[in-house]
Amino acid sequence: EACGLDRKIRILANIETPKGLRLAAEIATADPRVMGLQIGFADLFLPLGIDRRDADALRFVRMAVRLAAGEAGIPAYDAAFPDIRNPELCRAEAEAARQLGYAGKSCIHPSQIAIANEVFVPRAAEVEHAERVLAATYEAAQRGVQAFVVDGQLIDAPMIDHARAIAAAAGSRESDAH
């Protein structure tokens, strides 16, 4: 506000050095303006001679960054994919990040935007399940029941929170109702 801004500046912190990776949780919690962590694979791997395509290295870093972001209660974003001529591999990387709970992926070319959007938008089956969980949560609360089952799963607080997040991301009416 002192500089004429009508909203707070938010920080998306890049994790792109070994020290940054080691201190990712501290970076994530360093200031309330930190709104997410993002990986910079090229900057992290190239100086160390690590192959940017090594699946084990990618998964290790993604997991470490995701857990650090999770500790801070903020999202993690996957690194940009440099080979703009290979949309299939870009999609595979995005899917791998999504499986680890990433919220999105950086895009360095307009052709990658549709891929990232398709991968990270909640899928219809996820939204439907979330809506069933939220409806059952509401019904259970009305009856004073603490434990209930949806689709064969015992539902507890983390599952309810996850359902709310999916419904909110999908713009579901259920997220507003409960």
PDB file of C-alpha atoms in Angstrom:
ATOM      1  CA  GLU A   1       0.000   0.000   0.000  1.00  0.00           C
ATOM      2  CA  ALA A   2       2.875   2.386   0.709  1.00  0.00           C
ATOM      3  CA  CYS A   3       3.955   2.061  -2.925  1.00  0.00           C
ATOM      4  CA  GLY A   4       0.463   2.522  -4.316  1.00  0.00           C
ATOM      5  CA  LEU A   5      -0.267  -1.187  -4.584  1.00  0.00           C
ATOM      6  CA  ASP A   6      -3.780  -2.310  -3.747  1.00  0.00           C
ATOM      7  CA  ARG A   7      -2.774  -5.905  -3.002  1.00  0.00           C
ATOM      8  CA  LYS A   8       0.083  -7.632  -1.268  1.00  0.00           C
ATOM      9  CA  ILE A   9       2.963  -8.941  -3.305  1.00  0.00           C
ATOM     10  CA  ARG A  10       3.145 -12.721  -3.147  1.00  0.00           C
ATOM     11  CA  ILE A  11       6.294 -14.761  -3.649  1.00  0.00           C
ATOM     12  CA  LEU A  12       6.693 -17.948  -5.657  1.00  0.00           C
ATOM     13  CA  ALA A  13      10.090 -19.157  -4.457  1.00  0.00           C
ATOM     14  CA  ASN A  14      12.204 -21.129  -6.904  1.00  0.00           C
ATOM     15  CA  ILE A  15      14.118 -24.096  -5.528  1.00  0.00           C
ATOM     16  CA  GLU A  16      17.076 -24.352  -7.891  1.00  0.00           C
ATOM     17  CA  THR A  17      20.249 -24.940  -5.860  1.00  0.00           C
ATOM     18  CA  PRO A  18      21.352 -27.750  -3.538  1.00  0.00           C
ATOM     19  CA  LYS A  19      21.195 -25.321  -0.608  1.00  0.00           C
ATOM     20  CA  GLY A  20      17.728 -24.206  -1.665  1.00  0.00           C
ATOM     21  CA  LEU A  21      16.577 -27.819  -1.760  1.00  0.00           C
ATOM     22  CA  ARG A  22      18.085 -28.491   1.671  1.00  0.00           C
ATOM     23  CA  LEU A  23      16.381 -25.390   3.099  1.00  0.00           C
ATOM     24  CA  ALA A  24      13.118 -25.653   1.143  1.00  0.00           C
ATOM     25  CA  ALA A  25      10.921 -25.927   4.265  1.00  0.00           C
ATOM     26  CA  GLU A  26      12.584 -22.875   5.782  1.00  0.00           C
ATOM     27  CA  ILE A  27      12.137 -20.961   2.530  1.00  0.00           C
ATOM     28  CA  ALA A  28       8.477 -21.976   2.397  1.00  0.00           C
ATOM     29  CA  THR A  29       7.857 -20.638   5.907  1.00  0.00           C
ATOM     30  CA  ALA A  30      10.215 -17.613   5.720  1.00  0.00           C
ATOM     31  CA  ASP A  31       7.460 -15.068   5.149  1.00  0.00           C
ATOM     32  CA  PRO A  32       3.656 -15.157   4.896  1.00  0.00           C
ATOM     33  CA  ARG A  33       3.946 -13.740   1.367  1.00  0.00           C
ATOM     34  CA  VAL A  34       5.537 -17.002   0.141  1.00  0.00           C
ATOM     35  CA  MET A  35       2.599 -18.519  -1.721  1.00  0.00           C
ATOM     36  CA  GLY A  36       4.316 -21.532  -3.251  1.00  0.00           C
ATOM     37  CA  LEU A  37       7.515 -23.356  -4.096  1.00  0.00           C
ATOM     38  CA  GLN A  38       8.590 -24.040  -7.658  1.00  0.00           C
ATOM     39  CA  ILE A  39      11.368 -26.279  -8.914  1.00  0.00           C
ATOM     40  CA  GLY A  40      14.119 -25.127 -11.259  1.00  0.00           C
ATOM     41  CA  PHE A  41      15.539 -28.415 -12.527  1.00  0.00           C
ATOM     42  CA  ALA A  42      18.004 -26.989 -15.060  1.00  0.00           C
ATOM     43  CA  ASP A  43      19.625 -24.653 -12.533  1.00  0.00           C
ATOM     44  CA  LEU A  44      19.689 -27.405  -9.921  1.00  0.00           C
ATOM     45  CA  PHE A  45      20.912 -30.291 -12.068  1.00  0.00           C
ATOM     46  CA  LEU A  46      23.171 -28.889 -14.789  1.00  0.00           C
ATOM     47  CA  PRO A  47      25.970 -27.567 -12.530  1.00  0.00           C
ATOM     48  CA  LEU A  48      26.073 -30.958 -10.808  1.00  0.00           C
ATOM     49  CA  GLY A  49      26.074 -33.030 -14.002  1.00  0.00           C
ATOM     50  CA  ILE A  50      22.719 -34.666 -13.177  1.00  0.00           C
ATOM     51  CA  ASP A  51      20.705 -35.748 -16.217  1.00  0.00           C
ATOM     52  CA  ARG A  52      17.520 -33.615 -16.433  1.00  0.00           C
ATOM     53  CA  ARG A  53      15.655 -36.707 -17.696  1.00  0.00           C
ATOM     54  CA  ASP A  54      16.647 -39.046 -14.830  1.00  0.00           C
ATOM     55  CA  ALA A  55      13.314 -40.201 -13.380  1.00  0.00           C
ATOM     56  CA  ASP A  56      14.748 -41.016  -9.951  1.00  0.00           C
ATOM     57  CA  ALA A  57      16.381 -37.598  -9.605  1.00  0.00           C
ATOM     58  CA  LEU A  58      13.207 -35.837 -10.756  1.00  0.00           C
ATOM     59  CA  ARG A  59      11.043 -37.795  -8.307  1.00  0.00           C
ATOM     60  CA  PHE A  60      13.428 -37.238  -5.399  1.00  0.00           C
ATOM     61  CA  VAL A  61      13.458 -33.468  -5.883  1.00  0.00           C
ATOM     62  CA  ARG A  62       9.713 -33.302  -6.524  1.00  0.00           C
ATOM     63  CA  MET A  63       8.986 -35.234  -3.338  1.00  0.00           C
ATOM     64  CA  ALA A  64      11.348 -33.104  -1.236  1.00  0.00           C
ATOM     65  CA  VAL A  65       9.873 -29.850  -2.550  1.00  0.00           C
ATOM     66  CA  ARG A  66       6.289 -31.091  -2.208  1.00  0.00           C
ATOM     67  CA  LEU A  67       6.848 -32.117   1.413  1.00  0.00           C
ATOM     68  CA  ALA A  68       8.493 -28.774   2.224  1.00  0.00           C
ATOM     69  CA  ALA A  69       5.576 -26.912   0.650  1.00  0.00           C
ATOM     70  CA  GLY A  70       3.133 -29.180   2.467  1.00  0.00           C
ATOM     71  CA  GLU A  71       4.789 -28.413   5.789  1.00  0.00           C
ATOM     72  CA  ALA A  72       4.147 -24.721   5.131  1.00  0.00           C
ATOM     73  CA  GLY A  73       0.608 -25.314   3.879  1.00  0.00           C
ATOM     74  CA  ILE A  74       1.367 -23.878   0.443  1.00  0.00           C
ATOM     75  CA  PRO A  75       1.279 -25.436  -3.045  1.00  0.00           C
ATOM     76  CA  ALA A  76       4.226 -26.741  -5.041  1.00  0.00           C
ATOM     77  CA  TYR A  77       4.667 -26.117  -8.771  1.00  0.00           C
ATOM     78  CA  ASP A  78       6.634 -28.292 -11.138  1.00  0.00           C
ATOM     79  CA  ALA A  79       9.514 -27.017 -13.237  1.00  0.00           C
ATOM     80  CA  ALA A  80       9.230 -25.769 -16.768  1.00  0.00           C
ATOM     81  CA  PHE A  81       9.805 -28.387 -19.449  1.00  0.00           C
ATOM     82  CA  PRO A  82      12.498 -27.195 -21.870  1.00  0.00           C
ATOM     83  CA  ASP A  83      11.839 -29.370 -24.957  1.00  0.00           C
ATOM     84  CA  ILE A  84       8.945 -27.540 -26.583  1.00  0.00           C
ATOM     85  CA  ARG A  85       8.934 -30.058 -29.453  1.00  0.00           C
ATOM     86  CA  ASN A  86       7.983 -32.924 -27.140  1.00  0.00           C
ATOM     87  CA  PRO A  87       4.452 -32.367 -25.790  1.00  0.00           C
ATOM     88  CA  GLU A  88       4.101 -36.046 -24.805  1.00  0.00           C
ATOM     89  CA  LEU A  89       7.060 -35.864 -22.423  1.00  0.00           C
ATOM     90  CA  CYS A  90       5.827 -32.521 -21.097  1.00  0.00           C
ATOM     91  CA  ARG A  91       2.490 -34.188 -20.294  1.00  0.00           C
ATOM     92  CA  ALA A  92       4.253 -37.166 -18.676  1.00  0.00           C
ATOM     93  CA  GLU A  93       6.246 -34.812 -16.437  1.00  0.00           C
ATOM     94  CA  ALA A  94       3.092 -32.925 -15.505  1.00  0.00           C
ATOM     95  CA  GLU A  95       1.292 -36.181 -14.665  1.00  0.00           C
ATOM     96  CA  ALA A  96       4.225 -37.298 -12.494  1.00  0.00           C
ATOM     97  CA  ALA A  97       4.054 -34.006 -10.597  1.00  0.00           C
ATOM     98  CA  ARG A  98       0.279 -34.246 -10.239  1.00  0.00           C
ATOM     99  CA  GLN A  99       0.638 -37.709  -8.689  1.00  0.00           C
ATOM    100  CA  LEU A 100       2.781 -36.110  -5.980  1.00  0.00           C
ATOM    101  CA  GLY A 101       0.176 -33.444  -5.242  1.00  0.00           C
ATOM    102  CA  TYR A 102       1.609 -30.584  -7.263  1.00  0.00           C
ATOM    103  CA  ALA A 103      -0.759 -27.728  -8.032  1.00  0.00           C
ATOM    104  CA  GLY A 104       0.619 -26.897 -11.467  1.00  0.00           C
ATOM    105  CA  LYS A 105       3.561 -26.706 -13.831  1.00  0.00           C
ATOM    106  CA  SER A 106       5.509 -23.778 -15.224  1.00  0.00           C
ATOM    107  CA  CYS A 107       5.149 -23.276 -18.950  1.00  0.00           C
ATOM    108  CA  ILE A 108       7.837 -21.747 -21.135  1.00  0.00           C
ATOM    109  CA  HIS A 109       5.904 -21.940 -24.390  1.00  0.00           C
ATOM    110  CA  PRO A 110       2.241 -21.270 -25.230  1.00  0.00           C
ATOM    111  CA  SER A 111       1.865 -24.836 -26.541  1.00  0.00           C
ATOM    112  CA  GLN A 112       2.392 -26.137 -22.987  1.00  0.00           C
ATOM    113  CA  ILE A 113      -0.435 -24.182 -21.382  1.00  0.00           C
ATOM    114  CA  ALA A 114      -3.238 -26.461 -22.577  1.00  0.00           C
ATOM    115  CA  ILE A 115      -1.271 -29.523 -21.433  1.00  0.00           C
ATOM    116  CA  ALA A 116      -0.753 -28.116 -17.939  1.00  0.00           C
ATOM    117  CA  ASN A 117      -4.382 -27.048 -17.666  1.00  0.00           C
ATOM    118  CA  GLU A 118      -5.643 -30.475 -18.737  1.00  0.00           C
ATOM    119  CA  VAL A 119      -3.383 -32.287 -16.284  1.00  0.00           C
ATOM    120  CA  PHE A 120      -3.976 -30.128 -13.227  1.00  0.00           C
ATOM    121  CA  VAL A 121      -7.717 -29.435 -13.492  1.00  0.00           C
ATOM    122  CA  PRO A 122      -9.620 -31.851 -11.242  1.00  0.00           C
ATOM    123  CA  ARG A 123     -10.986 -34.793 -13.207  1.00  0.00           C
ATOM    124  CA  ALA A 124     -14.718 -35.478 -13.322  1.00  0.00           C
ATOM    125  CA  ALA A 125     -14.460 -38.649 -11.217  1.00  0.00           C
ATOM    126  CA  GLU A 126     -12.477 -36.774  -8.546  1.00  0.00           C
ATOM    127  CA  VAL A 127     -15.042 -33.981  -8.441  1.00  0.00           C
ATOM    128  CA  GLU A 128     -17.925 -36.453  -8.222  1.00  0.00           C
ATOM    129  CA  HIS A 129     -16.236 -38.315  -5.354  1.00  0.00           C
ATOM    130  CA  ALA A 130     -15.486 -35.025  -3.578  1.00  0.00           C
ATOM    131  CA  GLU A 131     -19.106 -33.970  -3.894  1.00  0.00           C
ATOM    132  CA  ARG A 132     -20.261 -37.315  -2.440  1.00  0.00           C
ATOM    133  CA  VAL A 133     -17.829 -36.914   0.477  1.00  0.00           C
ATOM    134  CA  LEU A 134     -19.020 -33.372   1.158  1.00  0.00           C
ATOM    135  CA  ALA A 135     -22.691 -34.346   0.951  1.00  0.00           C
ATOM    136  CA  ALA A 136     -22.056 -37.255   3.331  1.00  0.00           C
ATOM    137  CA  THR A 137     -20.117 -34.934   5.647  1.00  0.00           C
ATOM    138  CA  TYR A 138     -23.071 -32.587   5.822  1.00  0.00           C
ATOM    139  CA  GLU A 139     -25.512 -35.457   6.454  1.00  0.00           C
ATOM    140  CA  ALA A 140     -23.255 -37.003   9.120  1.00  0.00           C
ATOM    141  CA  ALA A 141     -22.962 -33.645  10.902  1.00  0.00           C
ATOM    142  CA  GLN A 142     -26.758 -33.286  10.873  1.00  0.00           C
ATOM    143  CA  ARG A 143     -27.042 -36.693  12.568  1.00  0.00           C
ATOM    144  CA  GLY A 144     -24.162 -36.018  14.963  1.00  0.00           C
ATOM    145  CA  VAL A 145     -22.108 -38.851  13.467  1.00  0.00           C
ATOM    146  CA  GLN A 146     -18.313 -38.531  13.485  1.00  0.00           C
ATOM    147  CA  ALA A 147     -17.351 -41.501  11.310  1.00  0.00           C
ATOM    148  CA  PHE A 148     -18.935 -42.467   8.025  1.00  0.00           C
ATOM    149  CA  VAL A 149     -18.152 -44.337   4.828  1.00  0.00           C
ATOM    150  CA  VAL A 150     -18.212 -43.090   1.232  1.00  0.00           C
ATOM    151  CA  ASP A 151     -17.410 -45.377  -1.698  1.00  0.00           C
ATOM    152  CA  GLY A 152     -16.150 -48.030   0.719  1.00  0.00           C
ATOM    153  CA  GLN A 153     -13.695 -45.674   2.468  1.00  0.00           C
ATOM    154  CA  LEU A 154     -13.847 -44.515   6.047  1.00  0.00           C
ATOM    155  CA  ILE A 155     -13.833 -40.723   5.842  1.00  0.00           C
ATOM    156  CA  ASP A 156     -11.881 -38.524   8.255  1.00  0.00           C
ATOM    157  CA  ALA A 157     -10.791 -34.875   8.445  1.00  0.00           C
ATOM    158  CA  PRO A 158      -7.912 -34.991   5.900  1.00  0.00           C
ATOM    159  CA  MET A 159     -10.207 -36.651   3.338  1.00  0.00           C
ATOM    160  CA  ILE A 160     -12.878 -34.015   3.961  1.00  0.00           C
ATOM    161  CA  ASP A 161     -10.302 -31.229   3.547  1.00  0.00           C
ATOM    162  CA  HIS A 162      -9.079 -32.841   0.321  1.00  0.00           C
ATOM    163  CA  ALA A 163     -12.654 -33.107  -0.974  1.00  0.00           C
ATOM    164  CA  ARG A 164     -13.220 -29.418  -0.194  1.00  0.00           C
ATOM    165  CA  ALA A 165     -10.045 -28.477  -2.057  1.00  0.00           C
ATOM    166  CA  ILE A 166     -11.040 -30.504  -5.121  1.00  0.00           C
ATOM    167  CA  ALA A 167     -14.563 -29.099  -5.126  1.00  0.00           C
ATOM    168  CA  ALA A 168     -13.234 -25.552  -4.749  1.00  0.00           C
ATOM    169  CA  ALA A 169     -10.722 -26.041  -7.578  1.00  0.00           C
ATOM    170  CA  ALA A 170     -13.523 -27.347  -9.763  1.00  0.00           C
ATOM    171  CA  GLY A 171     -15.866 -24.509  -8.800  1.00  0.00           C
ATOM    172  CA  SER A 172     -18.351 -26.972  -7.362  1.00  0.00           C
ATOM    173  CA  ARG A 173     -21.483 -25.810  -5.561  1.00  0.00           C
ATOM    174  CA  GLU A 174     -20.789 -28.460  -2.899  1.00  0.00           C
ATOM    175  CA  SER A 175     -17.642 -26.640  -1.735  1.00  0.00           C
ATOM    176  CA  ASP A 176     -19.746 -23.545  -1.030  1.00  0.00           C
ATOM    177  CA  ALA A 177     -22.532 -25.440   0.684  1.00  0.00           C
ATOM    178  CA  HIS A 178     -20.348 -27.231   3.202  1.00  0.00           C
TER     179      HIS A 178
END
